[in-house]
PDB file of C-alpha atoms in Angstrom:
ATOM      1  CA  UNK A  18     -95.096  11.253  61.490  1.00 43.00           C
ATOM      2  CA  UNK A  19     -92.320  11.060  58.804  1.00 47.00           C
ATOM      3  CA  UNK A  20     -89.956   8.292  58.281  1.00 51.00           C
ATOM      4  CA  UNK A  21     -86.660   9.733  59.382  1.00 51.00           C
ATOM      5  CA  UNK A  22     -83.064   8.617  60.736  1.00 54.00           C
ATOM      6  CA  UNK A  23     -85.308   7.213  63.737  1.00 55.00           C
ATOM      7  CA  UNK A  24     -87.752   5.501  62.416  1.00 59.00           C
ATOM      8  CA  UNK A  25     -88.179   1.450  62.588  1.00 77.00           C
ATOM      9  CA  UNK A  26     -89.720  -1.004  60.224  1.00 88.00           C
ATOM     10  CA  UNK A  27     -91.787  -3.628  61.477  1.00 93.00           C
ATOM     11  CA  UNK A  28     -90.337  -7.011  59.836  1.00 93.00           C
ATOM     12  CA  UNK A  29     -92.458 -10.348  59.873  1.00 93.00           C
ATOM     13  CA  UNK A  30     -90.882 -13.893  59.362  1.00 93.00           C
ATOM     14  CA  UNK A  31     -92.847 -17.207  59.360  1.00 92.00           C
ATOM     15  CA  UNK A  32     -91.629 -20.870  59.433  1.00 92.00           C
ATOM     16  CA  UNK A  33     -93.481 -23.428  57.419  1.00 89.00           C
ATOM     17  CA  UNK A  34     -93.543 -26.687  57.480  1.00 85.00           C
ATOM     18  CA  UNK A  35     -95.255 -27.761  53.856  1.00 84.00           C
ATOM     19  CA  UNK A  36     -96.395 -31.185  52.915  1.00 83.00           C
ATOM     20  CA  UNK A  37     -97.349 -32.313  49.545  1.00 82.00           C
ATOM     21  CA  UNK A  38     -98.189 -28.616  48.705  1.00 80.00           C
ATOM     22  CA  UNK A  39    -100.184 -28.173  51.729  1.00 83.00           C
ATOM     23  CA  UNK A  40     -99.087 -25.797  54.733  1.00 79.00           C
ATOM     24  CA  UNK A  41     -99.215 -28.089  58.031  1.00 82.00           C
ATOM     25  CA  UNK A  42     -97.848 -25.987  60.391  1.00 87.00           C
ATOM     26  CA  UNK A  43     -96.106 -22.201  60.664  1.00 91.00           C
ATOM     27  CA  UNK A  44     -94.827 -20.200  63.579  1.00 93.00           C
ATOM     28  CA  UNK A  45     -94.703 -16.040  62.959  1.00 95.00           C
ATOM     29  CA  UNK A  46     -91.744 -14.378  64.490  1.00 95.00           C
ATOM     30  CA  UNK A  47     -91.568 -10.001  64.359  1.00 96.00           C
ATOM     31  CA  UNK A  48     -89.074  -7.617  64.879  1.00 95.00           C
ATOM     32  CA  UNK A  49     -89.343  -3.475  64.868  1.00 95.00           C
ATOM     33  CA  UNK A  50     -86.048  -2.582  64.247  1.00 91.00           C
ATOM     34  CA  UNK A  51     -82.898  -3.667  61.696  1.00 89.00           C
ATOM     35  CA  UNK A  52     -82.237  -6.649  59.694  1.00 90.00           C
ATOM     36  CA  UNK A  53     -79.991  -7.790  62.389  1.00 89.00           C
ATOM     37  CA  UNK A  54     -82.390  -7.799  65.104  1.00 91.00           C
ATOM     38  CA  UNK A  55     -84.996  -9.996  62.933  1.00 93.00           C
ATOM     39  CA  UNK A  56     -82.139 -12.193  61.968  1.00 92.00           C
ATOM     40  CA  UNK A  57     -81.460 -13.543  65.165  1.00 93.00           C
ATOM     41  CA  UNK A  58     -85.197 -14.261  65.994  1.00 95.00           C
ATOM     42  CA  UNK A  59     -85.773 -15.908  62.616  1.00 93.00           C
ATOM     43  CA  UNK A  60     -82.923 -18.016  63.053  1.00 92.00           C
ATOM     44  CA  UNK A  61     -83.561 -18.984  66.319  1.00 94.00           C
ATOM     45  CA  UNK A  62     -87.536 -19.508  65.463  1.00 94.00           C
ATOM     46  CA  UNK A  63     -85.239 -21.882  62.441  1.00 92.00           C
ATOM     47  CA  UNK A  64     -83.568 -23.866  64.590  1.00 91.00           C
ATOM     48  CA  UNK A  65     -86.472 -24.866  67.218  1.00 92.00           C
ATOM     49  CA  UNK A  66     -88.605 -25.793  64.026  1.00 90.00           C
ATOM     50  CA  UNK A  67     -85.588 -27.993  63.162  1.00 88.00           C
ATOM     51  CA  UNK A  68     -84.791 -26.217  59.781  1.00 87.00           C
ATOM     52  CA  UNK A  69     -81.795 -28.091  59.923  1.00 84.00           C
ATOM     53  CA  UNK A  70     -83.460 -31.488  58.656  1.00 84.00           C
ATOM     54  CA  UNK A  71     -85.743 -29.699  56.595  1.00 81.00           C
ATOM     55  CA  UNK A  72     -85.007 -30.883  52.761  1.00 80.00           C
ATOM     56  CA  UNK A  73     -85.802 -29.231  50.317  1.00 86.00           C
ATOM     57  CA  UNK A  74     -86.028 -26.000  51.705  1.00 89.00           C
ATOM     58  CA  UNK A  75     -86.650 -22.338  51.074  1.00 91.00           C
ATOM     59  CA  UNK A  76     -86.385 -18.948  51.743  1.00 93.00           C
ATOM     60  CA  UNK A  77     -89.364 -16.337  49.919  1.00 93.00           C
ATOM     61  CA  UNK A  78     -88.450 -12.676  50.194  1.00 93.00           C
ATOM     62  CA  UNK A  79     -89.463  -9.488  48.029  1.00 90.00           C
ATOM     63  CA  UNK A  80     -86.036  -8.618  46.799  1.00 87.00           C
ATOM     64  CA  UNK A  81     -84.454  -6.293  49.039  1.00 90.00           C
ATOM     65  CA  UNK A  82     -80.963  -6.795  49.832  1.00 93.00           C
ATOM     66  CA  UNK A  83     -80.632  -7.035  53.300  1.00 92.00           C
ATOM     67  CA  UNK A  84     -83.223 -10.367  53.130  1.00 93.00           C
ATOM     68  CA  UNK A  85     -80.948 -12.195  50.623  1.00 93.00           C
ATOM     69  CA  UNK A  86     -77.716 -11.477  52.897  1.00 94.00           C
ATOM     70  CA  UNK A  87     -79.405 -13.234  55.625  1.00 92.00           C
ATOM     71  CA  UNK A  88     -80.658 -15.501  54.103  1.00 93.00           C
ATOM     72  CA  UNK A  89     -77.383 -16.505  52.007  1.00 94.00           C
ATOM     73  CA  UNK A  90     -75.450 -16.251  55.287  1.00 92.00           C
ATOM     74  CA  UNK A  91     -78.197 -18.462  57.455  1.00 90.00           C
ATOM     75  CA  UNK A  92     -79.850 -20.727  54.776  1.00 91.00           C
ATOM     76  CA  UNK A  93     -76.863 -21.121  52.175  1.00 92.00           C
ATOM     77  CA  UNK A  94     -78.366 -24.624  51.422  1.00 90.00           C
ATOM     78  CA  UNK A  95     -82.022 -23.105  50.682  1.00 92.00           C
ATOM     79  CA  UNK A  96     -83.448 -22.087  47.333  1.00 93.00           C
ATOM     80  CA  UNK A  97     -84.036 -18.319  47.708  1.00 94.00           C
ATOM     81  CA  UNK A  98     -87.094 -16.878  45.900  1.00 94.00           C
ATOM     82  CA  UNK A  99     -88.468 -13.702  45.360  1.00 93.00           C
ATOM     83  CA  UNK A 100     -92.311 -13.354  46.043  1.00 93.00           C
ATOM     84  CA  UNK A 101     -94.535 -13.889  43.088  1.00 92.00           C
ATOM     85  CA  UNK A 102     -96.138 -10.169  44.074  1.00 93.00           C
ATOM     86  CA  UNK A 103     -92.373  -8.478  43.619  1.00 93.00           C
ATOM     87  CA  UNK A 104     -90.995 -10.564  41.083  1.00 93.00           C
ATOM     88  CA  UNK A 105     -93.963  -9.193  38.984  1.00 94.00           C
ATOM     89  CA  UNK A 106     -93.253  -5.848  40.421  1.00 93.00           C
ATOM     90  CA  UNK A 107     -89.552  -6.191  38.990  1.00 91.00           C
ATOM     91  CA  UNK A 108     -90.721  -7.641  35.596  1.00 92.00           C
ATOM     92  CA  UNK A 109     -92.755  -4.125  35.054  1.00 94.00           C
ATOM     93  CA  UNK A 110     -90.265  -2.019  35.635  1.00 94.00           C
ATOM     94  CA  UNK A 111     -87.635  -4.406  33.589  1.00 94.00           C
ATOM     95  CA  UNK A 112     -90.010  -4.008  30.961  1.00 94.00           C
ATOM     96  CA  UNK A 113     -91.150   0.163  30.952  1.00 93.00           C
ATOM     97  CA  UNK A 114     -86.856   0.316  30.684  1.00 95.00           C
ATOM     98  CA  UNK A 115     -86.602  -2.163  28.252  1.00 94.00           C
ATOM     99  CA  UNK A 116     -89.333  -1.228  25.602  1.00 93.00           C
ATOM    100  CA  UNK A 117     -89.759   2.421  23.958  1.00 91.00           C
ATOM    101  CA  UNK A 118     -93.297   1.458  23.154  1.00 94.00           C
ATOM    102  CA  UNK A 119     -95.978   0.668  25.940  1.00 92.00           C
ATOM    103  CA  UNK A 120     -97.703  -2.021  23.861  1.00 94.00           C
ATOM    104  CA  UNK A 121     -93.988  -3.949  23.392  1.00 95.00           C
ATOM    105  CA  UNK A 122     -93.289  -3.815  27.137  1.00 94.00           C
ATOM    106  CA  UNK A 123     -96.922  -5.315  28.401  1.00 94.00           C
ATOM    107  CA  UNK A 124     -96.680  -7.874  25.966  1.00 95.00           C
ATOM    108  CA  UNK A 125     -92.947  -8.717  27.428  1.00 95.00           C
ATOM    109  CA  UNK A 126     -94.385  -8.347  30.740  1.00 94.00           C
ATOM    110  CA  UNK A 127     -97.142 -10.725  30.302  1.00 94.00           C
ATOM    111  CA  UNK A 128     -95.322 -13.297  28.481  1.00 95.00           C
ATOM    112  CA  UNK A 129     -92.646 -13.225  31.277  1.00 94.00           C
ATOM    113  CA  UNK A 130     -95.302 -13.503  33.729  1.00 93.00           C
ATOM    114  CA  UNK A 131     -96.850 -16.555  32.464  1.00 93.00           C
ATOM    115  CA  UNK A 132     -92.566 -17.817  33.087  1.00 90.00           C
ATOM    116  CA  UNK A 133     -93.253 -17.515  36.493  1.00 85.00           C
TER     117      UNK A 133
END
């Protein structure tokens, strides 16, 4: 099947609590459908795992859009972070436009890496 004007996207949220860098607990919500959808359950899923209280907090996403919107709009307080797995994804393609030579742009790559 091809992904058309009727197709859905699975989305996948978890809550974590995390404890001197150890994950205690998590609860897993899911939506197939639109950001909107998965925004309600996440927030709810949020609020019964007392998010509220929850300091420091944050919110990991890959990048797109439509995650930082909700999460600006339900977390404002939260640091917002992009995945280590994307944020290396964005640093290659930052660096393939930024360098003419291949050599220049993995050695900007990796150094940037190693910032993360």
């Amino acid at each position: 099947m091809c992904a058309g004007r009727d197709s859905k996207e699975v989305k996948l949220g978890s809550v974590s609590r995390v404890v001197a860098g150890k994950q205690r607990d998590a609860s897993y919500v899911a939506h197939l459908g639109g950001p909107e959808g998965f925004g309600v359950k996440r927030s709810a899923e949020a609020h019964a795992r007392h998010w509220a209280v929850a300091a420091p907090a944050a919110v990991i996403g890959d990048g797109a859009a439509w995650i930082w919107h909700l999460a600006e709009s339900d977390f404002p307080d939260a640091a917002h972070i992009v995945d280590w797995y994307h944020a290396r994804q964005h640093l290659c393609a930052a660096g393939q436009q930024g360098f003419t030579q291949p050599d220049q742009a993995q050695t900007w790559i990796e150094t940037q890496t190693q910032a993360l």
